[in-house]
Amino acid sequence: MMKLTSLAAAIAVTSMLTACGGGSSSSSTDADDAQATAVINVANVSKVLETNADIALATYSDAVDTAIELQTALQTFRENPTEENFVAAKTAWLVAREPYGQTEVYRFRLSPIDSTDYSSEDGPEGDINAWPLGEALIDYVQTNDTDFGTDQVGVTANAAGINGGGALTAAGAEDQSNNIIGNTSIDISADLLANTATADDEHDVIAGYHAIEFLLWGQDLNNDGETTDGTDRDEAVKANTATNYAEGGDRPLSDLAEGYSETDTYDSSNLSNRRHKFMEMAVQKLIDDLTTVRDGWAEGASYRTAFTTISTEDEAKQKLAEILTGMGTLSEGELAGERMQIAFSSNSQEDEHSCFSDNTHRDIWLDAEGVSNSYYGEYAGYDSTLDGTDDATARAVSGYGIDDYLADAGLTELASDMEAALTTTQTAYVAIDTLARAGTPFDVQIIEATSSEPAYDAIKALNAQSSVIADVAEALEIDAEVIDGDATECNTEDPTAEC
Amino acid sequence: MASTSGCSDTEVPPPDPAEARPGGDATTSIIPFPALDKVTPNLPDDERPQFYAGRALAHQPWIKAPTITDARDGLGPIYNARGCLACHIRGGKSRMPDDSETPLFGPLVRMSRVLADPQLMAAAANSHAGVIPDPVYGDQLQTQSIALLHQLRQASPVAIAEQQQVAPEAYAYVKWHEQAFVYPDGRQITLRKPELDLRYVAYGEFDAATRFSLRNAPPIHGMGLLELIPQADLEALADPDDADGDGISGRQNRVWDARSQRWQAGRFGHKANRSNMDMIVASAFANDIGISNPLFPFQPCTEQQPLCQKQRNGNNSQGLELPDNLLRLVTNFTRNLGVPTRRNVDNADVRKGRPFFYTSGCAACHQPGYTTAASSAQPHLGNQRIWPYTDLLLHDMGPELADGRPDFAASGSEWRTAPLWGTGLMGQVNGSKQYLHDGRASSIEEAILWHGGEALAARQRFTHLSAAERRYLIQFVESL
């Protein structure tokens, strides 16, 4: 019986594609309509939507809480800038990424992360997770002669002739007059970050997680503490023999050794104070932005209500399309393509998401885990000890997932295809994570860019997974029905009216 | 050959079911959110990762050198935007500000000198640049710079220049001037025309002969298909001397192609001043983002802007910020942007509007269909029946639309016919329905009413239709 239903669905999909091919006939339309009744069960879609919203609320709530813990750790470090508190602040940053990474599947659909009014693309995502960071705008970065040529005057006034035209160091930082830390006439304030965060051309590259990451870790330099000269990519990153290997950048404690507190007040001319101040402002903005997003998913919030309230098949398909768009776009375009393939194929191993902390292996894992969370309707919590196991489970969700929906719709073959694809992806990202934890961070993993590397497998698997996600959309006839709904109901009597 | 061969441009060919899929097998669905930056559905699976890698370079912001991300630095020193899709929003157009206090971002200003000496102008048309740039500002106004004070919006370009930092060339604004248009049936509509307003000009006077041209960034979908329209088909449509006496000439621009090192026919750009995707993407990288590359191996600074020239660049060992393999990633990304499927093909009004499109003469320049050439590089884009509604030719559009600024062989009143596929989706793609080269038209109707020159007769036929007939025609265009 299951097999027959599945076959009928497959036939319906075929006829739908024919209709899309321009050969629309009344018979295939009838078949689509008949099948639509079978594959879309509004009550079951409602259950998928509720679970999906529950997971969003749980992950964003955990993201807010871990950001607040990061804020606390930064405050402790600021008030008592010891090596121990420095390490604790970095750890708190890494922990904060664990729930946030699992939320990225909620992007690409005008949900609160990407849109403040659920129609325009103006959400706080760029402020939260802006990348690549414009670190040269924030604080000193190291340069070398061979990279840019000695005849070049640096982009920052401090790069001109400091240390013989070579690397900029903390010792030379008092001259770094054209970055935010070094130019002490610039007021490091909430306004500063807000001003640059939402501007037209995404010059929001001084806010969010990665700005704090840069100030905690600094540049991820090579074995000699130098930058690459752009010719030998193998030398761009630390090799296995480096003592500081797989730990990202090496910002010295001296950069942050002077903090401020109730007794030692903030001194806007002190560079160490300014770095702490920047992080203080950035983490507060991060918390505020994440809170806005979280609140959009809260029970009774207008976005959540709109997302979970459906009564017709068309509305059900629209909402399923939104979930599947998030899953498919994150899998294929964003994670496999924009974040991994560009680094892999262009031999640009520095071009990684969390380049300062060498935490890119977790970005990959967590993004991919978010996709499977949406599919299975499960959220296991996050890893608060960074040992590879989700142990903060107070908000864990176990609900009605797309897997349950497909099973109840009799689409069992499709469900097993999807599970196989997700498992293949998981195998690949676990392998990336294992290698990184054993001392080979993502940037080193892709130096050779060969098909035997887990990054290659992960890219392939994520793309294959997105094809199955598209198959799910087709099986649910999302293409067939939702396309034309409100596309061109224009009132041309009034050409200026919205349509 | 063009689809209209065998009948005149005002005859109505019978509807072809293939019109529903304007990009052939490269036609994309538009759900759940309309966008023009979607991959062609027939791109082979094993090429998709490269597509998205190219998308990353087109999408993610470029940043100022030096940084740790070697493949993404070298922004500027002066520029218009940090990434391709910042202006080509979701693959669509940029947005022209409606008020006079919002600085231009996305739309940009091209400029060059127009001299009285015809020999000098002919020499310019035959130069590799195609224009005589302003001696100080070059041939494009860059309204942003890497200076910290600009990044933080803490100082104007003039103040930044006074502090001896590299300043944006100016901030650009538009003032709108309204004028009425009255149909023969008495119905009135308000049109608006932009006037460019440059403020905080930071590098001194422009040359007295410099002319400015305000440009909205056009949509970028389906360009790989346009590139594969057989050259013979376009040549057959060209009629530079109006030999057939229909009042419509249409000619190909003649432009320099740095990839092939030859003169070629122009196909892309508002004045068809670029021959192929390599050239238009590479020139945009150099001029819009300030990213040097093999075809445009320079920073966007003139010799009169020494501070700009001295800025740190993001060059690799070949002396380029964007090496050829990465440039090709982006051009292939652009080539493989699908064309949205038709909407409402079977709607009664749309069906009624289709004949009026032809009988009014729109199809004379907005040529409906072609079959793309076979392609060994992009086999999936070859041999496709496509419906872009353009002849990719230059037409004199009359004094109202003229910018008075020649570009290669294009005159100051000539513009390339804009493709119409996807045009009805523009508002949904980025919230803006601004049409024509400078975004002055906020609807298809307004766009038609601005058509002059060779298109004047077609406009007059349109204005003499009944109100209902005009509405049908517009609904047809919006369905494309």
Coordinates of C-alpha atoms in Angstrom, one line a residue, chain A residues 64-282:
Chain A
V64 CA 20.8 34.8 23.7
D65 CA 21.8 33.1 26.9
T66 CA 25.3 32.0 25.7
A67 CA 25.8 35.6 24.4
I68 CA 25.0 36.9 27.9
E69 CA 27.5 34.4 29.4
L70 CA 30.0 35.7 26.9
Q71 CA 29.2 39.2 28.1
T72 CA 29.8 38.2 31.7
A73 CA 33.1 36.5 30.8
L74 CA 34.2 39.7 28.9
Q75 CA 33.3 41.8 31.9
T76 CA 35.2 39.6 34.3
F77 CA 38.2 39.7 31.9
R78 CA 37.9 43.5 31.6
E79 CA 37.9 43.9 35.4
N80 CA 40.6 41.4 36.0
P81 CA 42.6 41.0 32.8
T82 CA 44.5 37.8 33.7
E83 CA 45.5 35.0 31.4
E84 CA 43.0 32.7 33.0
N85 CA 40.1 35.2 32.4
F86 CA 41.4 35.7 28.8
V87 CA 41.1 31.9 28.2
A88 CA 37.6 31.9 29.8
A89 CA 36.4 34.7 27.5
K90 CA 37.6 32.8 24.5
T91 CA 35.9 29.7 25.7
A92 CA 32.7 31.6 26.3
W93 CA 32.9 32.9 22.7
L94 CA 33.3 29.3 21.3
V95 CA 30.3 28.1 23.5
A96 CA 28.2 31.0 22.2
R97 CA 28.7 29.8 18.6
E98 CA 27.3 26.3 19.4
P99 CA 23.6 27.3 19.6
Y100 CA 23.9 30.1 17.1
G101 CA 25.3 27.9 14.4
Q102 CA 22.2 25.7 14.7
T103 CA 19.9 28.7 14.0
E104 CA 21.3 29.5 10.5
V105 CA 18.8 27.2 8.9
Y106 CA 16.2 29.8 9.8
R107 CA 17.7 32.2 7.3
F108 CA 16.8 32.8 3.6
R109 CA 13.0 33.1 4.3
L110 CA 12.3 36.5 5.7
S111 CA 12.0 35.2 9.2
P112 CA 13.1 37.6 12.0
I113 CA 16.8 37.0 11.4
D114 CA 16.6 38.3 7.8
S115 CA 13.7 40.7 8.0
T116 CA 12.3 43.0 10.7
D117 CA 8.8 43.2 9.0
Y118 CA 8.8 39.8 7.3
S119 CA 8.7 41.4 3.9
S120 CA 11.9 43.4 3.4
E121 CA 15.4 42.1 3.6
D122 CA 16.5 44.3 6.5
G123 CA 17.0 41.8 9.3
P124 CA 20.0 41.9 11.8
E125 CA 21.8 38.9 10.3
G126 CA 24.6 41.1 9.0
D127 CA 25.1 42.7 12.3
I128 CA 25.2 39.4 14.1
N129 CA 27.3 37.3 11.8
A130 CA 29.0 39.7 9.4
W131 CA 31.8 38.1 7.4
P132 CA 34.4 38.5 6.1
L133 CA 35.3 41.0 8.8
G134 CA 37.0 44.3 8.0
E135 CA 39.6 43.8 10.7
A136 CA 42.0 46.4 9.3
L137 CA 39.3 49.0 10.2
I138 CA 39.1 47.8 13.8
D139 CA 42.7 47.2 15.0
Y140 CA 46.2 46.6 13.8
V141 CA 46.9 43.8 11.5
Q142 CA 50.2 42.4 10.5
T143 CA 51.6 43.0 7.1
N144 CA 54.8 42.1 5.4
D145 CA 57.0 43.4 2.6
T146 CA 56.5 40.6 0.1
D147 CA 52.8 40.7 0.4
F148 CA 52.2 44.1 -0.9
G149 CA 55.5 45.5 -1.9
T150 CA 57.6 48.0 0.0
D151 CA 56.7 50.9 -2.3
Q152 CA 53.1 50.8 -1.1
V153 CA 52.1 53.1 1.6
G154 CA 49.8 51.3 3.9
V155 CA 46.1 51.8 3.9
T156 CA 46.4 52.8 7.5
A157 CA 48.7 55.6 8.4
N158 CA 50.3 53.3 11.0
A159 CA 51.4 50.9 8.3
A160 CA 53.6 53.6 6.7
G161 CA 57.1 53.0 8.0
I162 CA 56.2 51.4 11.3
N163 CA 58.8 48.8 12.2
G164 CA 60.7 49.5 9.1
G165 CA 57.7 49.0 6.9
G166 CA 57.3 45.5 8.1
A167 CA 54.9 43.9 10.5
L168 CA 52.8 46.0 12.7
T169 CA 52.9 45.0 16.3
A170 CA 51.3 46.0 19.5
A171 CA 54.4 48.0 20.2
G172 CA 53.6 50.2 17.2
A173 CA 50.0 50.4 17.9
E174 CA 50.2 53.9 19.3
D175 CA 50.6 55.1 15.7
Q176 CA 47.7 53.3 14.3
S177 CA 45.7 56.4 13.8
N178 CA 43.4 55.2 11.0
N179 CA 41.7 52.4 12.7
I180 CA 39.0 52.5 15.3
I181 CA 41.1 51.3 18.2
G182 CA 44.1 53.5 17.3
N183 CA 42.3 56.7 16.4
T184 CA 41.5 57.8 20.0
S185 CA 39.4 60.7 18.7
I186 CA 36.8 58.1 17.7
D187 CA 34.2 57.5 20.3
I188 CA 33.6 53.8 20.7
S189 CA 29.9 53.7 21.3
A190 CA 26.7 51.9 20.5
D191 CA 26.1 54.5 17.9
L192 CA 29.4 53.7 16.2
L193 CA 28.4 50.1 15.7
A194 CA 24.8 50.8 14.9
N195 CA 25.8 53.4 12.3
T196 CA 28.0 51.0 10.4
A197 CA 25.9 47.9 10.9
T198 CA 23.0 48.4 8.6
A199 CA 24.4 50.6 5.9
D200 CA 23.6 50.1 2.3
D201 CA 26.6 48.2 1.2
E202 CA 27.1 45.8 4.1
H203 CA 30.0 47.8 5.5
D204 CA 28.8 46.2 8.7
V205 CA 32.0 44.4 9.0
I206 CA 33.0 45.7 12.4
A207 CA 30.1 44.2 14.4
G208 CA 28.9 40.8 15.5
Y209 CA 30.5 37.6 16.7
H210 CA 33.6 37.9 14.4
A211 CA 34.5 41.4 15.6
I212 CA 34.7 40.0 19.1
E213 CA 36.5 37.0 17.8
F214 CA 39.2 39.2 16.2
L215 CA 39.8 41.2 19.3
L216 CA 40.1 38.0 21.4
W217 CA 42.3 36.0 19.0
G218 CA 43.9 38.4 16.5
Q219 CA 45.1 37.3 13.1
D220 CA 45.7 33.6 12.5
L221 CA 49.3 33.9 11.3
N222 CA 51.7 31.2 10.0
N223 CA 54.4 29.4 11.9
D224 CA 56.7 32.3 11.9
G225 CA 54.0 34.7 13.1
E226 CA 54.0 36.2 9.6
T227 CA 51.3 36.7 7.0
T228 CA 51.4 34.8 3.7
D229 CA 53.1 36.5 0.7
G230 CA 50.3 35.2 -1.5
T231 CA 52.5 32.8 -3.5
D232 CA 52.8 29.7 -1.5
R233 CA 49.5 28.9 0.1
D234 CA 51.0 26.1 2.2
E235 CA 52.8 28.8 4.2
A236 CA 49.7 30.8 4.9
V237 CA 48.7 28.8 7.9
K238 CA 50.4 27.1 10.8
A239 CA 51.8 23.6 10.1
N240 CA 51.7 20.6 12.3
T241 CA 54.9 21.5 14.0
A242 CA 53.8 24.8 15.3
T243 CA 53.2 25.0 19.0
N244 CA 50.4 27.4 18.6
Y245 CA 48.8 25.2 15.9
A246 CA 45.0 24.9 15.7
E247 CA 44.4 27.6 18.1
G248 CA 43.8 30.4 15.7
G249 CA 45.4 33.8 16.3
D250 CA 47.8 34.7 19.0
R251 CA 46.8 38.0 20.3
P252 CA 49.1 38.7 23.2
L253 CA 47.5 39.3 26.6
S254 CA 49.4 42.6 26.7
D255 CA 47.0 43.9 24.0
L256 CA 44.2 43.6 26.6
A257 CA 46.1 43.6 29.9
E258 CA 44.8 46.9 31.0
G259 CA 41.1 46.8 31.7
Y260 CA 38.7 49.0 33.6
S261 CA 36.3 48.6 36.3
E262 CA 34.4 50.6 38.9
T263 CA 37.7 51.7 40.5
D264 CA 39.8 51.9 37.3
T265 CA 37.7 53.9 35.0
Y266 CA 37.7 53.7 31.3
D267 CA 40.4 55.7 29.6
S268 CA 39.5 56.5 26.0
S269 CA 43.1 57.1 25.1
N270 CA 44.3 53.7 26.3
L271 CA 44.4 51.2 23.5
S272 CA 43.8 48.2 25.7
N273 CA 40.8 50.0 27.3
R274 CA 39.5 50.7 23.8
R275 CA 39.7 47.1 22.8
H276 CA 37.7 46.1 25.9
K277 CA 35.3 48.9 25.2
F278 CA 34.8 47.8 21.7
M279 CA 34.0 44.2 22.9
E280 CA 31.7 45.6 25.5
M281 CA 29.7 47.5 22.9
A282 CA 29.8 44.7 20.4

